[in-house]
CSV table of C-alpha atoms in Angstrom, one decimal:
chain,number,residue,atom,x,y,z
L,18,MET,CA,0.4,16.7,8.7
L,19,THR,CA,-2.1,19.4,7.1
L,20,SER,CA,-4.7,19.9,9.2
L,21,GLY,CA,-7.3,21.0,7.1
L,22,ALA,CA,-10.6,18.3,6.4
L,23,VAL,CA,-9.4,15.3,4.2
L,24,ALA,CA,-11.5,14.9,0.9
L,25,GLN,CA,-13.9,12.3,-0.2
L,26,ASN,CA,-13.1,9.0,-1.7
L,27,ASP,CA,-10.2,10.0,-3.4
L,28,VAL,CA,-8.4,7.0,-2.8
L,29,THR,CA,-8.8,3.6,-4.6
L,30,ILE,CA,-7.9,0.8,-2.8
L,31,ILE,CA,-6.8,-1.8,-5.3
L,32,ILE,CA,-6.9,-5.8,-4.3
L,33,SER,CA,-4.1,-7.6,-6.4
L,34,CYS,CA,-5.4,-11.4,-6.7
L,35,TYR,CA,-4.4,-14.7,-8.0
L,36,GLN,CA,-5.1,-18.1,-7.0
L,37,GLN,CA,-6.3,-16.6,-3.1
L,38,ALA,CA,-10.0,-17.3,-3.3
L,39,ALA,CA,-9.5,-18.4,0.5
L,40,LEU,CA,-8.1,-15.3,1.7
L,41,LEU,CA,-9.7,-12.8,-0.5
L,42,PRO,CA,-12.8,-12.1,1.8
L,43,ALA,CA,-10.4,-11.0,4.5
L,44,ALA,CA,-8.2,-8.4,2.4
L,45,VAL,CA,-11.8,-7.2,1.1
L,46,SER,CA,-13.1,-6.7,4.4
L,47,SER,CA,-10.6,-5.1,5.2
L,48,ALA,CA,-10.6,-2.6,2.4
L,49,LEU,CA,-14.7,-1.7,3.1
L,50,ALA,CA,-14.1,-1.2,6.3
L,51,GLN,CA,-11.9,1.6,6.5
L,52,THR,CA,-13.0,4.7,8.7
L,53,LEU,CA,-12.3,7.1,5.7
L,54,PRO,CA,-14.5,6.2,2.4
L,55,SER,CA,-12.5,5.0,-0.6
L,56,ARG,CA,-13.0,3.1,-3.9
L,57,VAL,CA,-12.6,-0.7,-3.8
L,58,VAL,CA,-12.0,-2.8,-7.0
L,59,VAL,CA,-10.2,-6.3,-7.2
L,60,VAL,CA,-7.7,-6.9,-9.9
L,61,ASP,CA,-7.4,-10.7,-10.8
L,62,ASP,CA,-4.5,-12.4,-12.6
L,63,GLY,CA,-6.3,-15.0,-14.7
L,64,SER,CA,-7.1,-17.0,-11.1
L,65,ASP,CA,-8.6,-20.5,-11.9
L,66,ASP,CA,-9.7,-21.0,-8.5
L,67,GLY,CA,-12.6,-18.7,-8.4
L,68,SER,CA,-11.0,-15.9,-7.0
L,69,ALA,CA,-13.0,-13.6,-9.7
L,70,ASP,CA,-16.1,-14.8,-8.5
L,71,VAL,CA,-15.6,-14.5,-4.8
L,72,ALA,CA,-14.8,-10.8,-5.4
L,73,GLU,CA,-17.9,-10.0,-7.7
L,74,ARG,CA,-19.9,-11.9,-4.7
L,75,LEU,CA,-18.3,-9.9,-1.9
L,76,GLY,CA,-20.2,-6.5,-4.0
L,77,VAL,CA,-16.9,-4.8,-5.3
L,78,ALA,CA,-16.1,-3.8,-8.7
L,79,VAL,CA,-13.9,-6.7,-10.5
L,80,GLN,CA,-11.5,-6.5,-13.3
L,81,ARG,CA,-10.3,-9.7,-14.5
L,82,LEU,CA,-7.3,-10.3,-16.5
L,83,PRO,CA,-5.9,-13.4,-18.6
L,84,HIS,CA,-2.5,-14.4,-16.4
L,85,ARG,CA,0.9,-12.7,-16.6
L,86,GLY,CA,2.2,-12.4,-13.7
L,87,ALA,CA,2.4,-10.4,-10.7
L,88,LEU,CA,4.1,-7.3,-12.2
L,89,ALA,CA,2.0,-7.4,-14.9
L,90,THR,CA,-0.6,-7.3,-13.2
L,91,PHE,CA,0.4,-4.5,-10.6
L,92,ARG,CA,0.9,-2.0,-13.8
L,93,ALA,CA,-2.5,-3.0,-15.3
L,94,ALA,CA,-4.0,-2.3,-11.8
L,95,VAL,CA,-2.7,1.1,-11.1
L,96,ASP,CA,-3.5,2.2,-14.8
L,97,LEU,CA,-7.0,1.6,-13.7
L,98,VAL,CA,-7.0,4.1,-10.9
L,99,GLU,CA,-8.8,7.7,-11.3
L,100,THR,CA,-8.4,9.0,-7.8
L,101,PRO,CA,-5.4,11.0,-6.6
L,102,PHE,CA,-4.1,8.5,-4.5
L,103,TYR,CA,-4.2,4.8,-4.3
L,104,CYS,CA,-3.3,1.9,-1.8
L,105,LEU,CA,-2.2,-1.6,-3.8
L,106,LEU,CA,-3.1,-4.3,-1.5
L,107,ASN,CA,-2.1,-8.5,-1.3
L,108,ALA,CA,-5.3,-10.4,-1.6
L,109,ASP,CA,-3.5,-12.4,1.4
L,110,ASP,CA,-2.9,-9.2,3.3
L,111,GLU,CA,-5.3,-7.0,5.3
L,112,LEU,CA,-5.3,-3.4,6.5
L,113,ASP,CA,-6.3,-1.8,9.9
L,114,SER,CA,-9.6,0.0,9.5
L,115,ARG,CA,-8.3,3.4,10.3
L,116,TYR,CA,-5.3,2.7,7.8
L,117,LEU,CA,-6.9,5.7,5.4
L,118,GLU,CA,-7.7,7.6,8.1
L,119,LEU,CA,-4.1,7.5,9.8
L,120,THR,CA,-2.2,8.0,6.5
L,121,ARG,CA,-4.2,10.2,4.4
L,122,PRO,CA,-4.1,13.5,6.1
L,123,HIS,CA,0.2,13.0,6.1
L,124,ILE,CA,0.0,13.1,1.7
L,125,ASP,CA,-1.4,16.5,1.4
L,126,GLU,CA,2.0,18.0,1.2
L,127,PRO,CA,2.3,18.3,-2.7
L,128,ASP,CA,5.4,16.5,-2.7
L,129,ILE,CA,4.9,13.8,-0.7
L,130,GLY,CA,4.5,10.6,-2.8
L,131,PHE,CA,4.5,8.1,-0.5
L,132,VAL,CA,3.0,7.3,3.2
L,133,TYR,CA,4.3,4.2,4.6
L,134,THR,CA,3.1,2.3,7.7
L,135,ALA,CA,4.7,-0.6,10.5
L,136,THR,CA,3.2,-3.6,9.9
L,137,ARG,CA,1.9,-6.4,11.8
L,138,LEU,CA,3.3,-9.9,10.4
L,139,VAL,CA,0.9,-12.9,10.6
L,140,GLY,CA,1.2,-17.0,9.0
L,141,SER,CA,4.6,-18.2,9.6
L,142,ASP,CA,5.8,-15.0,11.6
L,143,ASP,CA,3.9,-13.0,14.3
L,144,ARG,CA,5.4,-9.9,15.6
L,145,ILE,CA,5.4,-5.6,14.8
L,146,GLU,CA,8.1,-4.9,12.0
L,147,ASN,CA,8.3,-0.9,13.3
L,148,VAL,CA,9.7,1.0,10.5
L,149,PRO,CA,12.3,4.5,10.4
L,150,GLY,CA,11.6,7.5,9.3
L,151,TYR,CA,11.7,8.4,5.8
L,152,ASP,CA,15.5,8.7,4.4
L,153,PRO,CA,16.5,8.4,0.6
L,154,GLN,CA,20.2,7.9,1.7
L,155,THR,CA,19.1,4.7,3.7
L,156,LEU,CA,16.5,3.7,1.1
L,157,ARG,CA,19.0,3.5,-2.0
L,158,PHE,CA,20.7,0.4,-0.4
L,159,GLY,CA,17.5,-1.7,1.5
L,160,ASN,CA,13.5,-1.3,1.3
L,161,TYR,CA,11.7,-0.4,4.4
L,162,VAL,CA,8.8,0.9,2.4
L,163,HIS,CA,6.0,-1.9,2.1
L,164,ALA,CA,3.8,-2.5,-1.6
L,165,ALA,CA,0.8,-1.2,0.7
L,166,SER,CA,1.9,2.2,0.8
L,167,LEU,CA,-0.7,4.8,0.5
L,168,VAL,CA,0.5,6.4,-2.8
L,169,ARG,CA,0.0,9.7,-5.3
L,170,LYS,CA,-1.2,8.7,-8.7
L,171,ALA,CA,0.9,11.7,-9.8
L,172,ALA,CA,4.4,10.7,-8.3
L,173,TYR,CA,3.8,6.6,-9.9
L,174,ASP,CA,3.1,8.7,-13.3
L,175,ASP,CA,6.0,10.8,-13.1
L,176,VAL,CA,8.9,7.8,-12.7
L,177,GLY,CA,7.1,6.1,-15.3
L,178,GLY,CA,5.3,3.4,-12.9
L,179,PHE,CA,6.4,-0.1,-11.8
L,180,ASP,CA,9.6,-0.4,-13.7
L,181,PRO,CA,9.5,-3.9,-15.8
L,182,GLY,CA,13.1,-4.6,-15.1
L,183,PHE,CA,12.1,-5.6,-11.9
L,184,ALA,CA,9.4,-8.4,-12.6
L,185,ASP,CA,11.5,-10.7,-10.8
L,186,HIS,CA,11.0,-8.8,-7.5
L,187,HIS,CA,11.9,-5.6,-5.6
L,188,GLU,CA,9.2,-3.5,-8.1
L,189,ASP,CA,7.9,-1.9,-4.8
L,190,TRP,CA,11.7,-0.7,-3.5
L,191,ALA,CA,12.5,0.3,-7.7
L,192,LEU,CA,9.4,2.7,-7.4
L,193,TRP,CA,10.4,4.3,-4.2
L,194,VAL,CA,14.0,4.7,-5.8
L,195,ALA,CA,12.9,6.1,-8.5
L,196,MET,CA,10.4,8.6,-6.9
L,197,ALA,CA,13.1,10.0,-4.1
L,198,ALA,CA,15.6,10.4,-7.4
L,199,ARG,CA,12.8,12.8,-9.1
L,200,GLY,CA,12.5,14.5,-5.6
L,201,TRP,CA,9.2,12.9,-4.0
L,202,ARG,CA,9.2,12.5,-0.4
L,203,GLY,CA,8.0,9.5,1.7
L,204,VAL,CA,6.2,9.8,5.3
L,205,ALA,CA,6.4,6.9,8.0
L,206,VAL,CA,3.4,6.3,10.2
L,207,ASP,CA,5.0,3.9,12.6
L,208,GLU,CA,1.6,2.2,13.9
L,209,PRO,CA,1.1,-1.3,12.4
L,210,LEU,CA,-1.9,-0.6,10.3
L,211,LEU,CA,-1.1,-3.4,7.7
L,212,ARG,CA,-1.5,-7.4,8.4
L,213,TYR,CA,1.5,-9.1,6.1
L,214,ARG,CA,1.5,-12.4,5.6
L,215,ARG,CA,4.3,-14.7,5.8
L,216,TYR,CA,5.0,-18.0,4.6
L,217,GLU,CA,7.0,-21.0,6.1
L,218,GLU,CA,8.1,-22.0,2.7
L,219,GLY,CA,9.0,-18.0,1.7
L,220,SER,CA,7.7,-16.2,-0.8
L,221,ARG,CA,8.7,-13.7,-4.2
L,222,ASN,CA,10.0,-11.4,-1.8
L,223,ARG,CA,12.4,-13.3,0.0
L,224,GLU,CA,15.8,-14.2,-1.9
L,225,SER,CA,19.5,-14.4,-1.3
L,226,ALA,CA,21.9,-11.7,-0.7
L,227,ARG,CA,23.4,-12.3,-3.7
L,228,GLU,CA,20.1,-11.2,-5.2
L,229,ILE,CA,19.7,-8.3,-3.5
L,230,GLU,CA,23.1,-6.9,-4.1
L,231,ARG,CA,22.2,-7.2,-8.1
L,232,ALA,CA,18.9,-4.9,-7.3
L,233,ARG,CA,20.9,-2.7,-5.7
L,234,TRP,CA,23.4,-2.1,-8.6
L,235,ARG,CA,20.9,-2.4,-10.7
L,236,LEU,CA,19.0,0.7,-9.0
L,237,PHE,CA,22.6,2.6,-9.0
L,238,ARG,CA,23.1,2.5,-12.5
L,239,GLN,CA,19.6,4.0,-13.0
L,240,HIS,CA,20.0,6.7,-10.8
L,241,PRO,CA,23.7,7.5,-10.5
L,242,ARG,CA,23.2,11.2,-9.4
L,243,LEU,CA,21.2,9.8,-6.1
L,244,TYR,CA,23.8,7.6,-5.4
L,245,GLY,CA,26.6,9.7,-5.8
L,246,ALA,CA,30.1,9.0,-5.3
L,247,THR,CA,29.6,7.7,-1.8
L,248,GLY,CA,27.0,5.6,-2.9
L,249,LEU,CA,29.2,4.0,-5.4
L,250,GLY,CA,32.2,3.1,-2.8
L,251,ARG,CA,29.3,1.9,-0.3
L,252,LEU,CA,28.4,-0.7,-3.0
L,253,VAL,CA,31.9,-1.7,-4.2
L,254,GLY,CA,32.3,-2.4,-0.3
L,255,SER,CA,29.6,-4.7,0.0
L,256,SER,CA,29.8,-6.2,-3.0
L,257,LEU,CA,33.4,-6.8,-2.0
L,258,LYS,CA,32.1,-8.5,1.5
L,259,LEU,CA,29.6,-10.7,-0.2
L,260,ALA,CA,32.5,-12.1,-2.2
L,261,LEU,CA,34.6,-12.6,0.6
L,262,THR,CA,32.2,-13.6,3.1
L,263,GLY,CA,28.6,-14.9,1.1
L,264,ARG,CA,26.4,-12.4,3.2
């Protein structure tokens, strides 16, 4: 971590929203309450519940888009970023007020692409999920980096942004793996600085073991050098186990 002073207002917090007018004020408040100054913008994916109007009444910048789905909205949102760093927050989640204060100093090293944190689960779950230290070999086979990480915009641009091939989900995991393949590193801050909402009925990020396995193979085909022969062997083994046991 660099000991020098952190630049002011060099982070944009993007809040992605679709039909979340009731939860949006808490997300916006958490962004505005940061102890380190930032820019805040709400990007609305064609909500018809007044979400964009709610955001405007809260006094933050709003970008209204036609409804195109989560991934297209995420890509459009990051394209708006003019600062060196950004954080992409879902409208039903919230940041601890010290989120930027505790993550921003870690991204000063020029090869750091993203900084991630532990999470406090809320909603249908109530517990803290800690995170391991960054290890690209582990990241190849399972995502432990949440989507609201602090990200270097240059690293995002270097890998071409979110991959449209992951429109069903796992676009964040694909982004981190693509960065790892290009030599960017991640840094963990093992404090629960993100309040992540879980739902009883599940969400677009909960899926079956078979869907996760398909995502692993897709990532392998995109980044064979990152996975290597040992990674291929592990994938073959996990696919065989899944075929035999269903998990």
